[in-house]
Coordinates of C-alpha atoms in Angstrom, one line a residue:
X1 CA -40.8 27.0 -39.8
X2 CA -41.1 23.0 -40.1
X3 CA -43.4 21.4 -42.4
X4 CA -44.5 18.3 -41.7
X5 CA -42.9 15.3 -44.6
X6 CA -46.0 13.8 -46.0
X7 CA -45.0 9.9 -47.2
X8 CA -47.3 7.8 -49.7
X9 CA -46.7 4.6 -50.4
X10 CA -47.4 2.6 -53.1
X11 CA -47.8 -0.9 -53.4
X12 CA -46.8 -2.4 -56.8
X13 CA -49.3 -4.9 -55.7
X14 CA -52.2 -2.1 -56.3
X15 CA -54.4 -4.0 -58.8
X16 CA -52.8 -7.1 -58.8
X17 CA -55.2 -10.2 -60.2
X18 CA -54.5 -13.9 -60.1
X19 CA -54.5 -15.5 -63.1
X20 CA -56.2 -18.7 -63.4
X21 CA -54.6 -21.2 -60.2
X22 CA -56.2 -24.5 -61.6
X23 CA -56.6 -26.4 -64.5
X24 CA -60.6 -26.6 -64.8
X25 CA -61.5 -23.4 -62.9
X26 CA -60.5 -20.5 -65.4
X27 CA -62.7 -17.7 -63.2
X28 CA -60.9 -19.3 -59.9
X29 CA -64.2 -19.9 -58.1
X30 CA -64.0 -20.0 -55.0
X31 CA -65.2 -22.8 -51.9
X32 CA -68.1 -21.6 -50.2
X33 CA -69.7 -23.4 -47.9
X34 CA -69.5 -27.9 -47.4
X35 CA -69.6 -30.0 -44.6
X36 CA -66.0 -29.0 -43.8
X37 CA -66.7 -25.1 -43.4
X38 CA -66.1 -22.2 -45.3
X39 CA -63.4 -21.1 -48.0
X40 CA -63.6 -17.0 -47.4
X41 CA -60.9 -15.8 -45.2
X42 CA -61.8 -15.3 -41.3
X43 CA -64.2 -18.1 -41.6
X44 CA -64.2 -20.0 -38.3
X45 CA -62.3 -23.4 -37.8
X46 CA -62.9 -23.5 -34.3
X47 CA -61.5 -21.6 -32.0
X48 CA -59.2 -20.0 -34.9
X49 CA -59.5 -17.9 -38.3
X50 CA -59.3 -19.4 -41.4
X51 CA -56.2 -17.2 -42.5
X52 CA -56.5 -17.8 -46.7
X53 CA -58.6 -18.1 -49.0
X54 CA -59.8 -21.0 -51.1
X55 CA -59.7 -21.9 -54.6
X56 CA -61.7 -24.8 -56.2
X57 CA -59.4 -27.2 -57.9
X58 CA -60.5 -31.1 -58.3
X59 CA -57.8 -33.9 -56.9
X60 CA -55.2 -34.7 -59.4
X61 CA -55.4 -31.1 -61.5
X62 CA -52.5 -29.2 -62.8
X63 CA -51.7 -26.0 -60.8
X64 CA -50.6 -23.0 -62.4
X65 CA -48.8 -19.9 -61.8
X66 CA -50.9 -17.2 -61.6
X67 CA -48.8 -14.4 -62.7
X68 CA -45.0 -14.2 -63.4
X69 CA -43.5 -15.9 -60.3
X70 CA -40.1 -16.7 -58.5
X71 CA -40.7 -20.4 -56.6
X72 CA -39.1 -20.1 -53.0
X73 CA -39.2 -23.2 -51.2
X74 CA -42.1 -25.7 -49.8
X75 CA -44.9 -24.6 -47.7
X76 CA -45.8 -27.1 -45.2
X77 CA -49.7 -26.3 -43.9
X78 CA -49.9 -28.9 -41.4
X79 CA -46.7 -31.1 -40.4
X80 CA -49.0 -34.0 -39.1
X81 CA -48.9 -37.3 -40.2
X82 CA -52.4 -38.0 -40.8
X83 CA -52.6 -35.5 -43.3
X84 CA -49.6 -36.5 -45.1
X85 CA -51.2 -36.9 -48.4
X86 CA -52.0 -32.6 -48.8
X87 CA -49.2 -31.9 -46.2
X88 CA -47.0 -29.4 -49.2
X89 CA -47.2 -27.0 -51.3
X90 CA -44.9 -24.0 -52.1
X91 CA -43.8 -20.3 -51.3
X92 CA -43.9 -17.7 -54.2
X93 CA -43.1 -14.6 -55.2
X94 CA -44.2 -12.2 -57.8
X95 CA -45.9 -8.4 -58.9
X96 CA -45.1 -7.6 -55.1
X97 CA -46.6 -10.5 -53.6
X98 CA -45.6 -13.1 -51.4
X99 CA -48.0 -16.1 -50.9
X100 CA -47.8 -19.7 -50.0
X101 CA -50.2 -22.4 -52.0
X102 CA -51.0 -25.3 -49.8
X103 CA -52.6 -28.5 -51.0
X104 CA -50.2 -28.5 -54.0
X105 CA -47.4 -30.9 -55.2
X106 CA -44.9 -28.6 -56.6
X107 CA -42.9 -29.8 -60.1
X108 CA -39.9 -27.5 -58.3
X109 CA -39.6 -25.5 -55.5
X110 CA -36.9 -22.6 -57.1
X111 CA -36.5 -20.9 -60.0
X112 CA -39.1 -18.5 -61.9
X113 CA -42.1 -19.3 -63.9
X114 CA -44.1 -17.5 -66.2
X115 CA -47.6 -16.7 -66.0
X116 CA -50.0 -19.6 -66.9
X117 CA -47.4 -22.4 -66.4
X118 CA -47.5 -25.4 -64.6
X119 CA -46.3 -25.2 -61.0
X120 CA -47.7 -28.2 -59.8
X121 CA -50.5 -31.1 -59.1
X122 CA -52.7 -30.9 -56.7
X123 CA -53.2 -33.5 -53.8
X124 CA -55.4 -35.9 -53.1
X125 CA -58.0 -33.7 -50.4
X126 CA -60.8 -36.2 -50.2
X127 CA -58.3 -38.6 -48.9
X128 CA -58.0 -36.6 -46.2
X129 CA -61.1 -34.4 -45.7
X130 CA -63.8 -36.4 -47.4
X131 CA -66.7 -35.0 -48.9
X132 CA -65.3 -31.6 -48.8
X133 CA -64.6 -29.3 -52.1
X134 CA -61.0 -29.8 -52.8
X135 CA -59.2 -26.6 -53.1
X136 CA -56.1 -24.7 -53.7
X137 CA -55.1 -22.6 -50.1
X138 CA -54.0 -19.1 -50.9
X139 CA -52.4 -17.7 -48.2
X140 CA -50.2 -14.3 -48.2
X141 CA -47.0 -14.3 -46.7
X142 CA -48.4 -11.6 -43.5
X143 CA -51.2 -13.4 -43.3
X144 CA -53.8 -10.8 -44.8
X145 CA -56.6 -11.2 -46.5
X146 CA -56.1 -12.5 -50.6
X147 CA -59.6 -11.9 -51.4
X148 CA -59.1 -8.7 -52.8
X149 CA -56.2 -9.9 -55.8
X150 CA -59.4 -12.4 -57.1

């Protein structure tokens, strides 16, 4: 007689919270709604999704890590010239995670960090995108939806 094998699996990421992402927002509220669009993930930008989700954080504001991270690299939202002023931020790592933060001028791009420790500065949005409310991009790795580690 065969038994069917039964598999669970466990993400370590299972109640996973960000710590606070910016200097200024300790309860990481969110963008909701400017002239701009939306900050929930899936809002429409035109004929696409909106694949992140957004984090108030005012122009110039330390960034932090928001849990115990590894720093792998620079993320690079757009790679257009007219948006060369928010064009980086930085690919992380940590509790099970992988996420990019765009809009962010990293201090480093390797190494680990600690929870609550500066990672970066972020850019100057209203340079760019005038009027909107600047914010920290979280976007995971696979593209699925953040909003439930906030």
């Amino acid at each position: 007689v065969r038994h069917p094998v039964v598999v669970t699996v466990v993400c370590l990421c299972d109640g996973v919270k960000f710590g606070q992402l910016c200097n200024g927002n300790p309860t990481n509220s969110r963008r909701t709604s400017d002239r701009w669009g939306q900050g929930h993930y899936g809002a429409r930008r035109g004929n696409r999704e909106h694949k992140g989700l957004d984090i108030k954080c005012s122009d110039g504001s330390a960034v932090y890590a928001p849990f115990d991270v590894t720093l792998n690299g620079r993320a690079i939202p757009y790679g257009d010239p007219n948006k060369a002023a928010i064009d980086n931020g930085i690919n992380l790592r940590g509790k099970g995670l992988c996420f990019k933060l765009f809009y962010v001028s990293p201090d480093r791009t390797s190494g680990s960090v600690r929870k609550g420790q500066r990672i970066g500065t972020m850019l100057p949005m209203q340079s760019v995108y005038p009027g909107i409310t600047s914010h920290v991009h979280v976007q995971m790795c696979d593209r699925s939806n953040p909003t439930r580690y906030f």
